Structures are given as structure tokens and as C-alpha cells.
mmCIF file of C-alpha atoms and ligand atoms in Angstrom:
data_model
loop_
_atom_site.group_PDB
_atom_site.id
_atom_site.type_symbol
_atom_site.label_atom_id
_atom_site.label_comp_id
_atom_site.label_asym_id
_atom_site.label_seq_id
_atom_site.Cartn_x
_atom_site.Cartn_y
_atom_site.Cartn_z
ATOM 1 C CA ARG V 1 -14.641 16.539 -9.560
ATOM 2 C CA LEU V 2 -12.324 13.820 -10.685
ATOM 3 C CA TYR V 3 -13.334 11.258 -8.134
ATOM 4 C CA GLY V 4 -15.674 10.876 -5.203
ATOM 5 C CA THR V 5 -19.038 12.511 -4.585
ATOM 6 C CA ASP V 6 -20.557 15.443 -2.738
ATOM 7 C CA ALA V 7 -21.602 13.240 0.174
ATOM 8 C CA ASP V 8 -19.581 13.535 3.369
ATOM 9 C CA LEU V 9 -17.329 10.539 3.197
ATOM 10 C CA LYS V 10 -14.906 11.840 5.806
ATOM 11 C CA HIS V 11 -16.645 10.503 8.909
ATOM 12 C CA LEU V 12 -17.612 6.965 8.013
ATOM 13 C CA THR V 13 -17.580 3.934 10.255
ATOM 14 C CA LEU V 14 -15.561 0.973 8.992
ATOM 15 C CA GLU V 15 -18.816 -0.762 8.078
ATOM 16 C CA GLN V 16 -19.866 2.254 5.994
ATOM 17 C CA LEU V 17 -16.442 2.744 4.434
ATOM 18 C CA ARG V 18 -15.926 -0.893 3.370
ATOM 19 C CA PRO V 19 -18.587 -1.157 0.613
ATOM 20 C CA ILE V 20 -17.697 2.297 -0.712
ATOM 21 C CA ALA V 21 -13.992 1.443 -0.800
ATOM 22 C CA LEU V 22 -14.776 -1.843 -2.537
ATOM 23 C CA SER V 23 -16.890 -0.011 -5.130
ATOM 24 C CA TYR V 24 -13.725 1.727 -6.359
ATOM 25 C CA LEU V 25 -12.198 -1.612 -7.358
ATOM 26 C CA LYS V 26 -12.369 -3.913 -10.321
ATOM 27 C CA HIS V 27 -14.293 -6.875 -8.970
ATOM 28 C CA GLN V 28 -11.272 -9.189 -9.313
ATOM 29 C CA ARG V 29 -9.421 -7.052 -6.771
ATOM 30 C CA ILE V 30 -12.062 -7.220 -4.038
ATOM 31 C CA PRO V 31 -10.737 -10.433 -2.402
ATOM 32 C CA HIS V 32 -7.232 -8.942 -2.331
ATOM 33 C CA VAL V 33 -8.365 -5.799 -0.512
ATOM 34 C CA LEU V 34 -10.505 -7.729 1.983
ATOM 35 C CA GLY V 35 -7.597 -10.122 2.532
ATOM 36 C CA THR V 36 -5.286 -7.161 3.073
ATOM 37 C CA GLU V 37 -7.703 -5.796 5.689
ATOM 38 C CA GLN V 38 -7.679 -9.142 7.532
ATOM 39 C CA GLU V 39 -3.884 -9.379 7.403
ATOM 40 C CA ALA V 40 -3.567 -5.749 8.528
ATOM 41 C CA ILE V 41 -5.727 -6.521 11.572
ATOM 42 C CA ARG V 42 -3.499 -9.478 12.530
ATOM 43 C CA LEU V 43 -0.272 -7.528 12.060
ATOM 44 C CA ALA V 44 -1.604 -4.481 13.912
ATOM 45 C CA GLU V 45 -2.692 -6.661 16.847
ATOM 46 C CA ARG V 46 0.613 -8.539 16.823
ATOM 47 C CA TYR V 47 2.672 -5.346 16.890
ATOM 48 C CA GLY V 48 0.426 -3.046 18.925
ATOM 49 C CA ALA V 49 -0.526 -0.674 16.108
ATOM 50 C CA ASP V 50 -3.852 1.132 15.727
ATOM 51 C CA VAL V 51 -6.121 -1.586 14.304
ATOM 52 C CA ARG V 52 -8.734 0.848 12.993
ATOM 53 C CA LYS V 53 -6.130 2.898 11.102
ATOM 54 C CA ALA V 54 -4.614 -0.286 9.682
ATOM 55 C CA ARG V 55 -8.062 -1.365 8.456
ATOM 56 C CA VAL V 56 -8.834 2.017 6.847
ATOM 57 C CA ALA V 57 -5.441 2.050 5.125
ATOM 58 C CA ALA V 58 -5.980 -1.501 3.861
ATOM 59 C CA LEU V 59 -9.484 -0.779 2.550
ATOM 60 C CA LEU V 60 -8.295 2.288 0.620
ATOM 61 C CA HIS V 61 -4.764 1.269 -0.365
ATOM 62 C CA ASP V 62 -5.640 0.259 -3.953
ATOM 63 C CA CYS V 63 -8.561 2.672 -4.450
ATOM 64 C CA THR V 64 -7.081 4.134 -7.656
ATOM 65 C CA LYS V 65 -5.569 0.921 -8.972
ATOM 66 C CA ARG V 66 -8.165 0.559 -11.731
ATOM 67 C CA LEU V 67 -7.328 3.909 -13.312
ATOM 68 C CA GLU V 68 -5.373 4.104 -16.556
ATOM 69 C CA MET V 69 -2.155 6.046 -16.990
ATOM 70 C CA ASP V 70 -3.802 9.238 -18.290
ATOM 71 C CA GLU V 71 -6.188 9.300 -15.333
ATOM 72 C CA GLN V 72 -3.341 8.646 -12.880
ATOM 73 C CA LEU V 73 -1.360 11.504 -14.365
ATOM 74 C CA ALA V 74 -4.395 13.799 -14.209
ATOM 75 C CA LEU V 75 -4.777 13.025 -10.496
ATOM 76 C CA CYS V 76 -1.074 13.667 -9.949
ATOM 77 C CA ARG V 77 -1.453 17.092 -11.580
ATOM 78 C CA HIS V 78 -4.634 17.818 -9.620
ATOM 79 C CA TYR V 79 -3.041 16.931 -6.279
ATOM 80 C CA GLY V 80 0.379 18.372 -7.033
ATOM 81 C CA ILE V 81 2.089 14.984 -6.749
ATOM 82 C CA GLU V 82 5.601 15.212 -8.098
ATOM 83 C CA LEU V 83 6.873 12.242 -10.056
ATOM 84 C CA ASP V 84 10.372 11.066 -10.846
ATOM 85 C CA GLU V 85 11.396 9.702 -14.239
ATOM 86 C CA LEU V 86 10.618 6.086 -13.308
ATOM 87 C CA GLU V 87 7.186 6.943 -11.896
ATOM 88 C CA ARG V 88 6.163 8.856 -15.010
ATOM 89 C CA HIS V 89 6.258 5.560 -16.909
ATOM 90 C CA ALA V 90 5.409 3.006 -14.233
ATOM 91 C CA LEU V 91 1.642 2.776 -13.814
ATOM 92 C CA LYS V 92 2.104 0.358 -10.896
ATOM 93 C CA LEU V 93 3.913 2.971 -8.832
ATOM 94 C CA LEU V 94 1.391 5.766 -9.343
ATOM 95 C CA HIS V 95 -1.632 4.166 -7.692
ATOM 96 C CA ALA V 96 0.002 4.333 -4.263
ATOM 97 C CA LYS V 97 0.469 8.097 -4.502
ATOM 98 C CA THR V 98 -2.873 8.875 -6.120
ATOM 99 C CA GLY V 99 -4.627 6.439 -3.766
ATOM 100 C CA ALA V 100 -3.172 8.256 -0.755
ATOM 101 C CA ALA V 101 -4.327 11.603 -2.178
ATOM 102 C CA ILE V 102 -7.890 10.321 -2.735
ATOM 103 C CA ALA V 103 -7.935 8.714 0.714
ATOM 104 C CA ARG V 104 -7.106 12.088 2.274
ATOM 105 C CA ASP V 105 -9.184 14.345 0.036
ATOM 106 C CA VAL V 106 -12.327 12.215 -0.270
ATOM 107 C CA PHE V 107 -12.221 10.107 2.890
ATOM 108 C CA GLY V 108 -10.378 12.495 5.194
ATOM 109 C CA VAL V 109 -7.739 10.048 6.399
ATOM 110 C CA ASP V 110 -5.020 11.363 8.716
ATOM 111 C CA ASP V 111 -1.305 11.621 7.922
ATOM 112 C CA GLU V 112 -0.490 8.194 9.378
ATOM 113 C CA ILE V 113 -2.961 6.460 7.084
ATOM 114 C CA TYR V 114 -2.008 8.730 4.187
ATOM 115 C CA THR V 115 1.669 7.774 4.329
ATOM 116 C CA ALA V 116 0.872 4.079 4.866
ATOM 117 C CA ILE V 117 -0.992 4.133 1.542
ATOM 118 C CA TYR V 118 1.544 6.443 -0.127
ATOM 119 C CA TRP V 119 4.477 4.078 0.533
ATOM 120 C CA HIS V 120 2.714 0.719 0.226
ATOM 121 C CA THR V 121 4.252 -0.229 -3.113
ATOM 122 C CA THR V 122 7.861 0.933 -2.783
ATOM 123 C CA GLY V 123 8.547 1.325 0.924
ATOM 124 C CA HIS V 124 11.095 3.988 1.913
ATOM 125 C CA ALA V 125 13.840 4.588 4.475
ATOM 126 C CA GLY V 126 12.609 5.076 8.036
ATOM 127 C CA MET V 127 9.140 3.589 7.707
ATOM 128 C CA THR V 128 6.558 4.013 10.470
ATOM 129 C CA LYS V 129 4.957 0.971 12.084
ATOM 130 C CA LEU V 130 1.726 1.498 10.165
ATOM 131 C CA GLU V 131 3.647 1.857 6.884
ATOM 132 C CA LYS V 132 5.431 -1.438 7.531
ATOM 133 C CA ILE V 133 2.162 -3.161 8.386
ATOM 134 C CA MET V 134 0.483 -1.853 5.241
ATOM 135 C CA TYR V 135 3.422 -2.849 3.026
ATOM 136 C CA LEU V 136 3.485 -6.377 4.456
ATOM 137 C CA ALA V 137 -0.283 -6.924 4.731
ATOM 138 C CA ASP V 138 -0.520 -6.164 1.005
ATOM 139 C CA TYR V 139 2.340 -8.590 0.349
ATOM 140 C CA ILE V 140 1.280 -11.616 2.436
ATOM 141 C CA GLU V 141 -2.532 -11.402 2.565
ATOM 142 C CA PRO V 142 -4.307 -14.783 2.396
ATOM 143 C CA ASN V 143 -5.043 -14.636 -1.350
ATOM 144 C CA ARG V 144 -1.363 -14.342 -2.294
ATOM 145 C CA ASP V 145 0.543 -17.323 -3.622
ATOM 146 C CA PHE V 146 4.184 -17.216 -4.667
ATOM 147 C CA PRO V 147 7.416 -19.090 -3.908
ATOM 148 C CA GLY V 148 8.792 -18.152 -0.515
ATOM 149 C CA LEU V 149 5.475 -16.844 0.829
ATOM 150 C CA ASP V 150 5.369 -19.189 3.845
ATOM 151 C CA LYS V 151 8.851 -18.140 4.868
ATOM 152 C CA LEU V 152 7.942 -14.477 4.442
ATOM 153 C CA ARG V 153 4.771 -14.902 6.521
ATOM 154 C CA ARG V 154 6.739 -16.535 9.322
ATOM 155 C CA ALA V 155 9.301 -13.737 9.233
ATOM 156 C CA CYS V 156 6.542 -11.104 9.394
ATOM 157 C CA TYR V 157 5.083 -12.560 12.588
ATOM 158 C CA ASP V 158 8.532 -13.186 14.065
ATOM 159 C CA SER V 159 9.664 -9.595 13.721
ATOM 160 C CA LEU V 160 8.175 -6.728 11.727
ATOM 161 C CA ASP V 161 11.601 -5.541 10.578
ATOM 162 C CA ALA V 162 12.783 -9.047 9.661
ATOM 163 C CA GLY V 163 9.639 -9.518 7.588
ATOM 164 C CA LEU V 164 10.059 -6.133 5.973
ATOM 165 C CA GLU V 165 13.702 -6.749 5.115
ATOM 166 C CA LEU V 166 12.866 -10.120 3.566
ATOM 167 C CA GLY V 167 9.893 -8.695 1.669
ATOM 168 C CA LEU V 168 11.893 -5.794 0.285
ATOM 169 C CA SER V 169 14.796 -8.033 -0.762
ATOM 170 C CA MET V 170 12.383 -10.469 -2.449
ATOM 171 C CA THR V 171 10.882 -7.538 -4.361
ATOM 172 C CA VAL V 172 14.310 -6.337 -5.454
ATOM 173 C CA GLU V 173 15.257 -9.861 -6.617
ATOM 174 C CA GLU V 174 12.015 -10.289 -8.506
ATOM 175 C CA MET V 175 12.364 -6.935 -10.247
ATOM 176 C CA LYS V 176 15.920 -7.794 -11.265
ATOM 177 C CA GLU V 177 14.869 -11.227 -12.580
ATOM 178 C CA ARG V 178 12.161 -9.607 -14.676
ATOM 179 C CA GLY V 179 14.564 -6.949 -15.878
ATOM 180 C CA ASN V 180 12.466 -4.188 -14.296
ATOM 181 C CA PRO V 181 14.043 -1.120 -12.715
ATOM 182 C CA VAL V 182 13.907 -1.032 -8.905
ATOM 183 C CA HIS V 183 12.618 2.200 -7.381
ATOM 184 C CA SER V 184 15.264 4.053 -5.375
ATOM 185 C CA ALA V 185 12.901 4.265 -2.373
ATOM 186 C CA THR V 186 12.837 0.447 -2.199
ATOM 187 C CA LEU V 187 16.626 0.254 -2.193
ATOM 188 C CA ASP V 188 16.733 3.028 0.419
ATOM 189 C CA ALA V 189 14.283 1.094 2.596
ATOM 190 C CA LEU V 190 16.367 -2.070 2.350
ATOM 191 C CA ASN V 191 19.673 -0.330 3.060
ATOM 192 C CA ASP V 192 18.125 1.513 5.995
ATOM 193 C CA LEU V 193 16.990 -1.768 7.589
ATOM 194 C CA LYS V 194 20.305 -3.528 6.926
ATOM 195 C CA GLY V 195 22.163 -0.601 8.438
ATOM 196 C CA LYS V 196 20.005 -0.645 11.554
ATOM 197 C CA ARG V 197 20.379 -4.412 11.924
ATOM 198 C CA GLU V 198 24.159 -4.256 11.612
ATOM 199 C CA ALA V 199 24.524 -1.210 13.843
HETATM 200 FE FE1 FE C 1 -1.187 -1.568 -4.433
HETATM 201 FE FE1 FE C 2 -2.681 -4.131 -2.944
#
């Protein structure tokens, strides 16, 4: 098996899942994932989402982040994950898809949690509440520090969609500044929100 063990990891309590999920990480990433769990709790409570699902998604969202490109691609082949041209070369984008696949296969997460992990890096048009919470919890968790973060945090607790729109547009700006290509799903997500706001 590529990942995981023979033990039944599909029916764990949060307290059992947490140390196992953390064991998948490079130690430098542990504070980020714990911070994402805390932020996911706050956002889920604020917006009436399932707090337990938000916590499971947060704990597992970066579970394949430490893997190198060849390992990511092997998981994509194993799980039948189709990749576009950009994704074939962008290591950062793959961990969301492979992480979702591991979360489902090894830890038995449901579709809601699966898609929240799957879309946590790019977003997409028509996001569910849990997907929005996961995207933003990852973005604004307490260990983050970047220009505009306070404004983004305020927006997130003002309105989930306002926070999401600001977060997505900040991502697009940052990618452009760095000369990196923006994934089409991110642009779709942003246009979808703008369209709904102007409708
Ligand atoms: Fe991530
Ligand atoms: Fe993350």
C-alpha cells in the first residue's frame, strides 16, 4: 500500500485522529494544521456548519503535503485523479487532490469532507459551506502573517462570501505579482461570487 496501515482508521474519534493526522506532516507544518483546526471550529460555529466535519477536514487537509512530485503523481495514478496541464507541473496544487483521496480511502471521510479537502487550495465555482470554511480556515489560521490578513479575517467573520471573495482575489493578485499562473478553478470561483453579488 502506498500510504496508511492495515489498522481500521475509518472510525476514529477526533482525539484518536489528531495525532495520526499530525504524524503525516513535516514537523514544521504541525502548528499550521492545528491552527487551521482552531480556525475551522470558529468559522463552523459562526456559520452553523458541522464543527466535527470541519475539524476532520482541517486535520487531514495537508496530509500529503510532504510528498514529492513523483509520489504525488503515483497517488494520482493510483486513485484515478485526472490532472490538467497546470496541475501536472504544480506540486502545490496536487496535495489537495491526493490529500482528499487519502482522507477518503484511509480515514473514510464522507463526500462533504472529501470535497472540502479537494478544493482547499484553488476553490471552485459553487462552493459548499464546508468548502468555503476549509479554504478560509487554511488562509487565516492564527499562525499566518501577511499584509492584509487583518482585513481578510474581519471580512471572513462579517460574511463567509465576502471573506471568500477577498481571499480569492488576494490569491489571484499574489499569483500575478509572482508571475505564477492562476488555476482556472480559482478564477471560476471568483467570477461565480462576483456574479452572485451583482445579481
Ligand atoms: Fe494545503
Ligand atoms: Fe494548509
